[in-house]
Amino acid sequence: MQKRVQIESRKVQTVYAPLATSSLTIHSRATSQSQSQNNTIKVIQKQPKIRNRSLITRHIKQKQIFSQTDTCTNKVLTERNLEIDCSLMEPSTTTSIQQSQLVWQSPYRPHVYTIYFPYPQMLQQTRSQQFLVEQIKKPLYYKLQGQVPFKCILSAFEAAGFERSDEENWLIYWGIASKETLKEMKKYQKTNHFPGCWSVGRKDNLWIHLSKVKRKFPTEYYFIPNTYLLQYDFERFEGVRECAPKKTLWIKKPVASARGNGIKLINKKTKLTADKRYLVMDYISNPHLINNFKYDLRVYVLITSIDPLRVYMYKDGLVRFATQEYSLKSSDIKKRFIHLTNFSVNKQSPNFIANNQDMEQQVKASKWSHKEYKQQLIAQVLKTCIAAEPLLLDRNGKTSEHKNNYFELFGFDILIDETLKPWLLEVNVSPSLNSASELDAQIKTQLISDMLHLIGIEYYYKKAFRIQIKKRLFERNINEIQSINSRNFRQKVNQADLDVMIQSLEEQLRLGQFKCLYPNKQNIFEYEQYFEYPRFHNKLIQKYFEDGSNWII
């Protein structure tokens, strides 16, 4: 029996309907053989669909199709269940206007195309044209959870030709998706949050994971201040506070809040309770100052996969300044504009100056661009991601068929002390993408555009329409990886392993302004020791780098 595909109703059609009717014509094959077969539908010609066609016109068109179908097929044809033999799907030769679209073609898998995200016009930049080919233009949709997102997101989608949809024909879901949405995702759909993203996005969870690894590697995980969860560590903190010098300060934070809400400095006399909603962290009282102002760094980190782990850091970011000169006087302990560098706090200050890239005002601005401190920042970022990897992998493993559907952009907040040592303060899920100034707009718009280009949203290829069958999981002997080389690679691994290797290599070709932190040939061996358990795909990629030859081509 010939292979068949299902064409759904207009309401639920996606850009992945093979040979979309907006640009293609279905031709009849009026042969005596096809007339005698009940499983073939004869259609003289189907005009391109009009998106806002009235209900009456739709019924007329449906009757035309029904009238040309034999009695047996009529029983299964409905508006929502119209099956057409896939052999009838041929490119149109009658369409008057053929619109094409640039897509990125994989050099490793020529049948795989991903959506090309050109830079929005306001950036006045051009993305590399390497590996771009033309394909028939199809509608592209994204879906939002909640309100309309920030301008930088809308600009990136618009530049790539995306439209917003409230149906299920989306390619990208932006927001915290429901369990039902995650469960029903198609292979080609992506959402911007991993299950379990709060394992690092909450301050208490971050400390739990980092402190666990810190006990094993105390000198390597020195970069987060000592933290006390008041629900569990209240008595221990009280003992520490009692023995501390008179002028010692700590900082009290809500475990699940953002934008500086609820953050306070405390001293030896401040009253505390064992409140599970808060934690207390050592206060870094010797911050590095610029023009006598305290500042911190907002570093953008993208994770595109947990198994294998793939981590990228954006080459640019933000330097966020307090808006009053730094002071440790007891009378200034409650002055948030001195001690807090959160943008949401300091933009309320009468001293705040927006950075609109006026050179005369730039040195006084409350945000700067940064391209320094990279080496130590890379170490902190990667070690943090590795510490959280077990829980992220556990949550992601519960939906293993969707392991490639997720990506996550984190905002790392880093404080530099006067010895130029970086300290990790917190990691933010859904970092603010508000464009409050020209600097914000430039950095964040390019950030989002580069991110969406890098993650590889699949465009159109035949495999996307095959029925997805859950693959049987099987055990592998991780020790056999050492025997793999360029000669026996194809015999030692399966197609899923090969795809994992290729996806990692493909992302390296779509980096934009991102830097690959892991897997990276220069450091993949150095960071192996910090993983709680060795992972097959991590070790496989490590072996690939060690071998030095090209296994793929």
XYZ file of C-alpha atoms in Angstrom:
553
model
C 0.000 0.000 0.000
C 1.234 3.422 -0.856
C 2.484 5.679 1.897
C -0.150 8.089 3.135
C -0.046 11.345 5.035
C -2.815 13.161 6.806
C -3.733 16.701 5.861
C -5.416 18.397 8.799
C -7.925 21.214 8.708
C -6.885 24.778 8.020
C -7.142 25.583 11.696
C -4.439 23.150 12.730
C -2.233 23.131 9.622
C 1.429 23.744 10.367
C 4.337 24.910 8.300
C 5.360 21.290 8.148
C 2.427 20.132 5.989
C 4.347 18.571 3.088
C 4.300 20.723 -0.004
C 1.915 23.295 1.480
C -1.037 24.174 -0.713
C -0.176 27.872 -0.535
C 2.536 27.268 -3.128
C 1.780 23.858 -4.637
C -0.917 22.243 -6.801
C -2.285 18.726 -6.379
C -2.612 17.028 -9.742
C -4.820 14.126 -10.741
C -3.522 10.944 -12.240
C -6.436 9.920 -14.456
C -5.218 6.490 -15.374
C -7.360 3.394 -15.547
C -5.306 1.855 -12.772
C -5.784 4.739 -10.357
C -9.509 4.866 -11.124
C -9.875 1.305 -9.971
C -8.089 1.814 -6.684
C -10.141 2.936 -3.715
C -7.134 4.327 -1.848
C -6.418 7.041 -4.432
C -8.256 10.333 -4.477
C -8.541 12.177 -7.753
C -8.328 15.935 -7.517
C -8.350 17.993 -10.683
C -6.677 21.043 -9.234
C -6.695 22.752 -5.897
C -6.202 26.510 -5.825
C -3.982 28.114 -3.194
C -5.766 28.520 0.129
C -6.976 31.931 1.156
C -6.199 32.393 4.810
C -9.410 34.229 5.751
C -11.790 32.346 3.471
C -15.395 32.344 4.599
C -17.061 29.240 5.989
C -19.395 29.042 2.949
C -16.479 28.923 0.512
C -14.822 26.206 2.582
C -17.969 24.041 2.419
C -18.221 24.511 -1.364
C -14.601 23.455 -1.834
C -15.121 20.455 0.434
C -18.146 19.320 -1.596
C -16.095 19.549 -4.773
C -13.526 17.177 -3.308
C -16.232 14.817 -2.015
C -17.943 14.688 -5.395
C -14.790 13.349 -7.049
C -14.279 10.582 -4.507
C -15.694 7.079 -4.670
C -18.200 5.754 -2.152
C -15.631 3.885 -0.068
C -13.405 6.921 0.453
C -16.344 9.181 1.252
C -16.814 7.319 4.514
C -13.458 8.503 5.883
C -13.302 12.013 4.455
C -14.159 14.824 6.804
C -12.945 18.380 7.162
C -10.548 17.290 9.911
C -9.541 13.942 8.409
C -8.753 14.229 4.702
C -6.237 11.634 3.565
C -4.489 12.060 0.223
C -2.024 9.676 -1.338
C 1.404 11.195 -0.843
C 2.416 10.244 -4.383
C 0.040 12.934 -5.621
C 1.979 15.648 -3.837
C 3.986 17.297 -6.611
C 5.431 20.784 -6.917
C 3.125 23.304 -8.517
C 3.783 24.431 -12.045
C 0.870 26.843 -12.139
C 1.512 29.077 -9.148
C 1.946 32.586 -10.469
C 4.080 33.891 -7.650
C 6.796 31.654 -6.190
C 8.159 33.080 -2.963
C 11.393 31.635 -1.586
C 13.031 31.801 1.808
C 16.637 31.425 2.913
C 17.252 28.518 5.261
C 20.418 27.069 6.809
C 21.417 23.710 5.331
C 23.510 21.312 7.375
C 26.786 20.344 5.656
C 26.630 17.039 7.562
C 22.975 16.181 6.865
C 21.955 17.789 3.555
C 18.297 16.885 4.113
C 18.154 18.946 7.322
C 17.308 22.641 7.164
C 17.010 25.060 10.070
C 15.423 28.483 10.123
C 17.736 31.366 9.333
C 17.451 34.364 11.675
C 18.815 37.479 9.960
C 19.674 40.348 12.261
C 16.846 42.882 12.685
C 17.393 46.061 10.701
C 18.021 48.197 13.793
C 21.294 46.303 14.439
C 22.698 47.332 11.049
C 24.609 44.047 10.848
C 24.598 41.131 8.446
C 24.799 37.516 9.525
C 27.080 35.087 7.704
C 25.527 33.724 4.519
C 27.458 30.447 4.715
C 25.409 27.246 4.222
C 22.285 29.171 3.181
C 19.998 27.823 0.461
C 16.593 28.807 -0.866
C 13.442 26.858 -0.083
C 9.768 27.454 -0.826
C 8.491 29.982 1.677
C 6.183 28.644 4.361
C 4.399 30.348 7.260
C 6.358 30.325 10.543
C 4.631 30.646 13.901
C 5.587 31.225 17.525
C 3.333 31.021 20.571
C 3.491 33.066 23.755
C 2.576 32.216 27.294
C 1.114 35.307 28.944
C 1.594 38.843 27.739
C 3.444 40.114 24.675
C 7.196 39.741 25.306
C 9.890 42.362 25.051
C 10.688 44.197 21.833
C 13.983 42.366 21.284
C 12.110 39.053 21.059
C 9.450 40.405 18.723
C 12.115 42.001 16.514
C 14.035 38.733 16.172
C 10.896 36.789 15.258
C 9.730 39.445 12.824
C 13.088 39.578 11.016
C 12.891 35.810 10.435
C 9.309 36.021 9.117
C 7.511 34.587 12.148
C 3.922 35.379 13.086
C 2.229 34.890 16.430
C -0.256 32.031 16.725
C -2.637 30.855 19.422
C -3.056 27.464 17.771
C -0.822 24.393 17.985
C 1.070 25.101 14.752
C 3.936 26.854 16.553
C 7.624 26.133 16.126
C 8.718 28.006 19.268
C 6.792 28.276 22.521
C 8.063 31.237 24.544
C 7.251 31.031 28.245
C 6.719 28.430 30.975
C 4.763 25.735 29.146
C 2.245 23.480 30.883
C 2.898 19.772 31.370
C 0.266 19.020 28.740
C 2.006 21.265 26.212
C 5.386 19.643 26.876
C 3.901 16.172 26.577
C 2.272 16.887 23.207
C 5.265 18.621 21.593
C 6.258 17.509 18.129
C 9.847 16.604 17.282
C 10.440 19.907 15.470
C 8.981 22.197 18.184
C 11.104 23.966 20.805
C 10.434 25.813 24.042
C 12.753 28.139 25.949
C 12.716 26.364 29.321
C 14.010 23.001 30.474
C 11.983 20.945 32.922
C 13.849 21.513 36.180
C 15.291 24.901 35.175
C 14.581 26.145 38.706
C 17.240 23.768 40.025
C 19.624 26.638 39.356
C 17.127 29.487 38.952
C 16.154 29.515 42.646
C 18.748 30.799 45.063
C 18.242 27.970 47.561
C 18.491 25.247 44.911
C 21.612 26.830 43.445
C 23.344 26.737 46.820
C 22.259 23.135 47.466
C 23.827 21.938 44.206
C 26.985 24.028 44.420
C 27.633 23.271 48.091
C 27.394 19.546 47.347
C 30.184 19.764 44.771
C 32.061 22.308 46.896
C 32.492 19.719 49.645
C 34.285 17.510 47.139
C 36.229 20.309 45.400
C 36.579 23.075 48.015
C 39.275 25.049 46.204
C 37.700 24.800 42.740
C 34.204 25.814 43.913
C 35.316 28.806 45.914
C 33.355 31.309 43.862
C 29.995 31.411 45.664
C 29.705 33.183 49.053
C 28.812 31.029 52.058
C 25.043 30.729 52.196
C 22.618 29.729 54.973
C 19.103 28.493 54.278
C 17.205 29.844 57.271
C 14.765 26.922 57.221
C 17.607 24.450 57.866
C 20.681 26.453 58.878
C 19.188 28.999 61.268
C 20.987 27.770 64.402
C 24.266 27.333 62.541
C 24.060 30.866 61.171
C 23.269 32.286 64.585
C 26.420 30.611 65.907
C 28.467 32.091 63.063
C 26.955 35.525 63.569
C 27.661 35.512 67.277
C 31.372 34.834 66.708
C 31.764 37.290 63.823
C 33.507 40.677 64.175
C 31.328 43.573 65.245
C 30.938 45.281 61.851
C 30.337 42.141 59.790
C 27.484 42.352 57.291
C 25.358 39.712 55.579
C 22.743 39.976 52.880
C 19.270 38.480 53.276
C 17.432 37.376 50.116
C 14.133 35.678 49.255
C 14.865 32.210 47.855
C 12.425 32.630 44.952
C 12.289 36.268 43.969
C 13.895 38.596 41.450
C 14.601 42.242 40.592
C 15.978 43.010 44.045
C 12.645 42.484 45.793
C 12.983 41.716 49.484
C 16.795 41.975 49.610
C 18.218 43.586 52.762
C 21.584 44.006 54.432
C 21.732 42.741 58.012
C 24.250 42.970 60.851
C 24.811 41.275 64.214
C 21.828 43.027 65.763
C 19.228 42.328 63.073
C 16.418 40.051 64.269
C 15.902 36.874 62.234
C 13.597 33.848 62.295
C 13.879 30.420 60.682
C 11.814 31.577 57.730
C 11.862 29.088 54.849
C 11.267 31.894 52.349
C 14.705 33.455 52.957
C 18.393 32.702 52.952
C 21.375 34.654 54.235
C 24.596 35.036 52.278
C 27.997 36.414 53.238
C 28.201 40.008 52.039
C 31.184 40.798 49.804
C 32.196 44.011 51.556
C 35.255 44.733 49.409
C 33.800 45.008 45.901
C 35.869 46.364 43.062
C 34.708 49.928 42.420
C 34.624 52.039 39.287
C 34.378 55.770 39.945
C 33.673 54.737 43.556
C 30.487 52.882 42.536
C 29.753 49.228 43.163
C 28.836 47.170 40.100
C 28.142 43.624 38.965
C 28.174 41.770 35.635
C 25.187 40.236 33.871
C 26.481 37.276 31.879
C 24.192 35.450 29.426
C 24.537 31.662 29.300
C 22.717 29.375 26.869
C 22.224 25.640 27.389
C 20.962 23.813 24.299
C 21.238 20.241 25.586
C 21.687 18.370 28.860
C 22.671 14.978 27.421
C 25.198 15.660 26.066
C 25.818 18.904 27.922
C 26.209 21.881 25.555
C 26.879 25.273 27.145
C 27.481 28.636 25.463
C 28.310 32.067 26.862
C 27.475 35.285 25.047
C 30.533 37.380 24.268
C 28.882 40.604 25.392
C 26.717 41.460 28.363
C 25.958 44.237 30.822
C 27.773 45.940 33.690
C 25.198 47.209 36.179
C 26.109 49.985 38.575
C 24.739 51.124 41.877
C 23.704 54.773 41.744
C 25.189 56.084 45.003
C 28.857 55.952 45.958
C 29.882 52.927 47.951
C 29.948 53.184 51.745
C 30.046 50.770 54.686
C 28.927 53.296 57.301
C 26.293 51.953 59.662
C 24.040 54.857 58.701
C 24.137 53.691 55.051
C 23.304 50.043 55.630
C 19.675 50.494 54.522
C 20.464 52.543 51.412
C 19.645 50.165 48.558
C 21.127 52.446 45.879
C 24.561 51.938 47.489
C 24.627 48.184 48.038
C 22.355 46.727 45.368
C 23.277 46.698 41.690
C 19.947 45.338 40.389
C 18.782 47.399 37.437
C 15.160 47.218 38.618
C 16.239 48.875 41.871
C 18.611 51.530 40.551
C 16.430 52.737 37.687
C 14.246 54.269 40.420
C 17.169 56.314 41.719
C 17.243 60.054 40.949
C 20.914 59.529 40.049
C 20.232 56.901 37.394
C 21.543 57.731 33.904
C 20.397 55.630 30.968
C 23.110 54.506 28.565
C 22.042 55.743 25.150
C 25.609 55.406 23.876
C 26.345 59.130 23.975
C 30.126 59.095 24.409
C 30.125 62.135 26.686
C 27.677 60.451 29.062
C 28.814 56.850 28.655
C 31.463 56.912 31.403
C 28.786 58.069 33.857
C 26.121 55.579 32.747
C 24.596 52.985 35.059
C 25.226 50.133 32.594
C 28.307 49.295 30.572
C 29.174 46.699 27.969
C 31.868 44.233 29.041
C 34.271 42.004 27.135
C 36.801 41.350 29.891
C 37.068 39.035 32.904
C 36.352 36.204 30.466
C 38.639 33.455 31.603
C 37.518 33.289 35.224
C 33.911 33.818 34.222
C 34.031 30.835 31.896
C 35.247 28.620 34.737
C 32.506 29.796 37.088
C 29.744 29.429 34.549
C 30.723 25.972 33.407
C 31.290 24.599 36.908
C 27.855 25.886 37.929
C 26.163 24.187 34.969
C 27.975 20.924 35.712
C 26.896 21.063 39.369
C 23.239 21.367 38.322
C 23.520 18.769 35.545
C 22.274 15.720 37.553
C 18.890 17.226 38.432
C 18.436 18.861 35.032
C 19.168 15.517 33.401
C 16.785 13.697 35.737
C 13.903 16.070 34.937
C 14.728 16.060 31.234
C 14.931 12.260 31.223
C 11.282 11.953 32.216
C 10.414 13.192 28.730
C 13.263 11.547 26.836
C 11.439 11.699 23.520
C 11.560 15.496 23.848
C 15.200 15.832 24.928
C 15.983 18.000 21.883
C 12.955 20.264 22.284
C 14.366 22.501 25.014
C 16.826 25.349 25.363
C 17.448 27.787 28.210
C 18.933 31.270 28.477
C 20.208 32.034 31.989
C 21.357 35.353 33.412
C 24.386 34.897 35.714
C 25.049 37.755 38.155
C 28.770 38.075 38.940
C 30.384 40.434 41.447
C 34.081 41.332 41.180
C 35.925 42.088 44.424
C 38.901 44.419 44.850
C 41.317 41.547 44.204
C 39.530 41.000 40.868
C 38.125 37.689 42.073
C 34.666 36.972 40.597
C 31.842 35.806 42.873
C 28.655 34.158 41.655
C 25.688 35.873 43.313
C 22.760 34.165 41.598
C 21.480 32.613 38.376
C 18.298 33.957 36.817
C 15.722 32.030 34.811
C 14.073 34.367 32.283
C 16.592 37.218 32.719
C 15.126 40.627 31.998
C 15.014 41.414 28.290
C 13.577 44.875 28.721
C 15.236 47.410 26.424
C 15.333 50.481 28.626
C 18.113 52.154 26.642
C 19.846 51.959 23.279
C 22.573 49.811 24.837
C 19.998 47.337 26.137
C 18.253 47.234 22.764
C 21.481 46.586 20.849
C 22.851 43.850 23.110
C 19.590 42.043 23.837
C 18.247 42.111 20.278
C 21.448 40.589 18.908
C 21.517 38.141 21.836
C 18.033 36.796 21.082
C 18.620 36.703 17.322
C 21.894 34.788 17.761
C 20.281 32.405 20.244
C 17.340 31.531 17.983
C 19.695 31.024 15.054
C 22.035 28.795 17.086
C 19.448 26.391 18.555
C 18.552 25.068 15.092
C 14.782 25.197 14.661
C 14.031 22.640 11.980
C 12.422 23.963 8.822
C 11.171 21.256 6.483
C 12.451 17.798 5.790
C 10.705 14.516 5.179
C 11.605 12.890 8.478
C 9.573 15.508 10.314
C 6.365 13.940 9.015
C 7.022 10.347 9.784
C 5.075 8.901 12.659
C 7.203 9.264 15.760
C 7.765 5.897 17.402
C 9.337 5.873 20.829
C 12.744 4.320 20.459
C 13.627 1.414 22.691
C 16.255 2.400 25.202
C 19.146 0.036 25.625
C 22.161 -0.166 27.879
C 25.577 0.803 26.611
C 28.956 -0.070 27.978
C 30.648 3.291 28.435
C 34.031 1.550 28.650
C 33.761 0.519 24.991
C 34.121 4.156 23.934
C 37.891 3.901 24.299
C 37.968 1.402 21.432
C 36.052 3.671 19.017
C 37.983 5.305 16.205
C 37.376 6.722 12.737
C 37.458 3.246 11.162
C 34.891 1.494 13.350
C 32.746 4.464 14.409
C 29.799 3.502 12.185
C 29.726 -0.026 13.567
C 30.102 0.950 17.222
C 27.347 3.592 17.522
C 23.717 3.842 16.443
C 21.884 6.563 14.527
C 20.882 8.414 17.717
C 24.535 8.648 18.761
C 25.477 9.896 15.317
C 22.755 12.563 15.447
C 24.049 13.759 18.816
C 27.531 14.159 17.391
C 26.261 16.002 14.333
C 24.006 18.357 16.318
C 26.991 19.424 18.397
C 29.025 20.127 15.259
C 26.159 21.967 13.549
C 25.746 24.347 16.479
C 29.429 25.234 16.165
C 28.626 26.640 12.723
C 25.793 28.893 13.964
C 27.457 30.547 16.974
C 27.061 34.231 16.126
C 28.424 36.069 19.186
C 28.211 33.003 21.422
C 31.308 31.170 22.619
C 31.149 27.413 23.131
C 32.165 26.585 26.698
C 31.342 22.885 26.504
C 32.040 20.632 24.675
C 35.250 22.410 23.820
C 38.376 20.665 22.598
C 40.586 22.836 24.807
C 38.845 22.144 28.132
C 36.651 19.045 27.799
C 39.218 16.900 29.623
C 39.798 19.483 32.350
C 36.137 19.591 33.401
C 35.493 15.864 33.222
C 36.311 15.439 36.931
C 33.471 17.718 38.078
C 30.634 15.591 36.686
C 28.851 13.482 39.279
C 28.646 10.575 36.825
C 30.219 10.032 33.400
C 27.672 10.273 30.566
C 27.927 8.181 27.419
C 27.435 11.032 24.954
C 29.784 13.373 26.825
C 32.460 10.689 26.742
C 31.756 9.943 23.080
C 32.327 13.573 22.094
C 35.421 13.655 24.288
C 36.766 10.622 22.433
C 36.015 12.352 19.127
C 38.165 15.328 20.142
C 40.886 13.014 21.453
C 41.018 11.004 18.219
C 41.442 14.145 16.161
C 40.086 12.689 12.909
C 36.744 13.408 11.299
C 34.329 10.570 12.059
C 31.304 12.184 10.488
C 32.260 12.781 6.874
